[in-house]
mmCIF file of C-alpha atoms in Angstrom:
data_model
loop_
_atom_site.group_PDB
_atom_site.id
_atom_site.type_symbol
_atom_site.label_atom_id
_atom_site.label_comp_id
_atom_site.label_asym_id
_atom_site.label_seq_id
_atom_site.Cartn_x
_atom_site.Cartn_y
_atom_site.Cartn_z
ATOM 1 C CA GLN A 397 1.804 -1.782 18.273
ATOM 2 C CA VAL A 398 0.149 0.039 15.390
ATOM 3 C CA GLN A 399 -3.277 -0.262 13.791
ATOM 4 C CA LEU A 400 -3.587 0.392 10.074
ATOM 5 C CA VAL A 401 -6.786 1.350 8.273
ATOM 6 C CA GLU A 402 -6.986 1.406 4.490
ATOM 7 C CA SER A 403 -9.453 3.416 2.442
ATOM 8 C CA GLY A 404 -10.005 4.470 -1.145
ATOM 9 C CA GLY A 405 -10.716 1.189 -2.868
ATOM 10 C CA GLY A 406 -13.564 0.689 -5.284
ATOM 11 C CA LEU A 407 -14.640 -0.161 -8.804
ATOM 12 C CA VAL A 408 -12.983 1.602 -11.736
ATOM 13 C CA GLN A 409 -12.765 1.067 -15.466
ATOM 14 C CA ALA A 410 -9.526 0.059 -17.118
ATOM 15 C CA GLY A 411 -7.342 3.098 -17.692
ATOM 16 C CA GLY A 412 -8.767 4.882 -14.676
ATOM 17 C CA SER A 413 -7.169 5.952 -11.421
ATOM 18 C CA LEU A 414 -7.628 5.353 -7.714
ATOM 19 C CA ARG A 415 -5.839 6.651 -4.651
ATOM 20 C CA LEU A 416 -5.522 4.387 -1.652
ATOM 21 C CA SER A 417 -4.748 5.772 1.778
ATOM 22 C CA CYS A 418 -3.487 4.020 4.903
ATOM 23 C CA ALA A 419 -3.965 5.727 8.259
ATOM 24 C CA ALA A 420 -1.820 4.607 11.180
ATOM 25 C CA SER A 421 -2.877 4.785 14.819
ATOM 26 C CA ARG A 422 0.475 6.165 15.909
ATOM 27 C CA SER A 423 3.406 8.091 14.531
ATOM 28 C CA ILE A 424 5.053 6.420 11.549
ATOM 29 C CA PHE A 425 8.169 8.565 11.789
ATOM 30 C CA ARG A 426 10.222 5.703 13.223
ATOM 31 C CA ILE A 427 8.658 2.921 11.161
ATOM 32 C CA ASN A 428 11.402 1.610 8.892
ATOM 33 C CA VAL A 429 9.275 0.404 6.023
ATOM 34 C CA MET A 430 5.695 1.111 5.017
ATOM 35 C CA GLY A 431 4.278 -0.800 2.116
ATOM 36 C CA TRP A 432 1.305 -1.807 0.029
ATOM 37 C CA TYR A 433 0.664 -5.429 -0.872
ATOM 38 C CA ARG A 434 -2.124 -7.059 -2.818
ATOM 39 C CA GLN A 435 -3.741 -10.444 -3.063
ATOM 40 C CA ALA A 436 -5.857 -11.567 -5.981
ATOM 41 C CA PRO A 437 -8.210 -14.560 -5.710
ATOM 42 C CA GLY A 438 -6.274 -17.807 -5.809
ATOM 43 C CA LYS A 439 -2.914 -16.045 -5.703
ATOM 44 C CA GLN A 440 -0.338 -15.308 -3.046
ATOM 45 C CA ARG A 441 -0.022 -11.899 -1.471
ATOM 46 C CA GLU A 442 2.587 -9.853 -3.310
ATOM 47 C CA LEU A 443 4.447 -6.627 -2.744
ATOM 48 C CA VAL A 444 3.175 -3.689 -4.778
ATOM 49 C CA ALA A 445 5.273 -0.820 -3.427
ATOM 50 C CA MET A 446 7.281 0.110 -0.369
ATOM 51 C CA ILE A 447 8.775 3.254 1.100
ATOM 52 C CA THR A 448 11.437 3.524 3.783
ATOM 53 C CA SER A 449 11.772 6.067 6.558
ATOM 54 C CA ASP A 450 14.270 8.048 4.456
ATOM 55 C CA GLY A 451 11.919 8.122 1.473
ATOM 56 C CA SER A 452 13.461 5.425 -0.694
ATOM 57 C CA THR A 453 10.910 3.543 -2.759
ATOM 58 C CA ASN A 454 10.654 0.193 -4.471
ATOM 59 C CA TYR A 455 7.960 -1.060 -6.843
ATOM 60 C CA ALA A 456 6.886 -4.341 -8.351
ATOM 61 C CA ASP A 457 7.807 -4.447 -12.034
ATOM 62 C CA SER A 458 4.138 -4.796 -12.961
ATOM 63 C CA VAL A 459 3.241 -1.388 -11.488
ATOM 64 C CA LYS A 460 6.343 0.700 -12.204
ATOM 65 C CA ALA A 461 5.556 3.996 -13.925
ATOM 66 C CA ARG A 462 1.853 3.577 -13.075
ATOM 67 C CA PHE A 463 1.760 3.567 -9.254
ATOM 68 C CA THR A 464 3.332 6.010 -6.820
ATOM 69 C CA ILE A 465 3.742 5.470 -3.092
ATOM 70 C CA SER A 466 4.143 8.351 -0.666
ATOM 71 C CA ARG A 467 4.249 8.806 3.076
ATOM 72 C CA ASN A 468 3.285 11.763 5.237
ATOM 73 C CA ASN A 469 4.952 11.435 8.624
ATOM 74 C CA ALA A 470 3.125 14.481 9.970
ATOM 75 C CA GLU A 471 -0.293 12.950 9.249
ATOM 76 C CA ASN A 472 0.764 9.315 9.786
ATOM 77 C CA THR A 473 -0.489 8.235 6.387
ATOM 78 C CA VAL A 474 0.851 6.286 3.447
ATOM 79 C CA ASP A 475 -0.845 6.699 0.086
ATOM 80 C CA LEU A 476 -0.750 4.729 -3.136
ATOM 81 C CA GLN A 477 -1.668 6.620 -6.287
ATOM 82 C CA MET A 478 -2.679 4.149 -8.973
ATOM 83 C CA ASN A 479 -2.955 5.316 -12.588
ATOM 84 C CA SER A 480 -3.614 3.510 -15.848
ATOM 85 C CA LEU A 481 -5.269 0.682 -13.962
ATOM 86 C CA LYS A 482 -5.596 -2.702 -15.632
ATOM 87 C CA PRO A 483 -7.974 -5.599 -14.943
ATOM 88 C CA GLU A 484 -5.007 -7.571 -13.606
ATOM 89 C CA ASP A 485 -4.643 -4.979 -10.830
ATOM 90 C CA THR A 486 -7.870 -6.310 -9.324
ATOM 91 C CA ALA A 487 -7.131 -7.506 -5.791
ATOM 92 C CA VAL A 488 -7.481 -6.757 -2.121
ATOM 93 C CA TYR A 489 -4.838 -4.196 -1.228
ATOM 94 C CA TYR A 490 -3.229 -4.289 2.197
ATOM 95 C CA CYS A 491 -1.181 -1.692 4.038
ATOM 96 C CA ASN A 492 1.869 -2.960 5.929
ATOM 97 C CA ALA A 493 4.138 -1.518 8.585
ATOM 98 C CA ASN A 494 7.432 -3.207 9.360
ATOM 99 C CA TRP A 495 9.692 -2.062 12.201
ATOM 100 C CA TYR A 496 11.460 -3.283 15.323
ATOM 101 C CA LEU A 497 8.168 -3.649 17.213
ATOM 102 C CA GLY A 498 6.795 -6.054 14.647
ATOM 103 C CA ASN A 499 5.062 -6.505 11.318
ATOM 104 C CA TYR A 500 1.516 -5.162 11.069
ATOM 105 C CA TRP A 501 -1.277 -5.383 8.494
ATOM 106 C CA GLY A 502 -4.448 -3.487 7.788
ATOM 107 C CA GLN A 503 -7.744 -5.204 7.019
ATOM 108 C CA GLY A 504 -7.482 -4.559 3.290
ATOM 109 C CA THR A 505 -9.476 -2.644 0.709
ATOM 110 C CA GLN A 506 -10.922 -4.101 -2.486
ATOM 111 C CA VAL A 507 -9.871 -2.703 -5.853
ATOM 112 C CA THR A 508 -11.766 -3.944 -8.886
ATOM 113 C CA VAL A 509 -10.815 -2.886 -12.406
ATOM 114 C CA SER A 510 -13.339 -3.659 -15.128
ATOM 115 C CA SER A 511 -12.344 -4.175 -18.751
#
């Protein structure tokens, strides 16, 4: 089992930047996939970015070239650097860990981008 705690959300103007961080309660070295998802009001939760244990990354088309995901196995954290934010990026952002012991979610952090 692993607990995930997100931080770094907030209110930012369009064009600004935020850095989200996800802290895991145990080592993430063996966790196959760590990811960030988001859910806007009235919409389904969607994948934003993911990173595998070997460092491979994948991004939603809507955030490519603006967001960067990274993982620090020594500190058991996964970060999401978000640049050039747009109002449509407004959502609750969730950290996810997916491995053989199960699929785990954090409680989410709100990101609001004003126009």
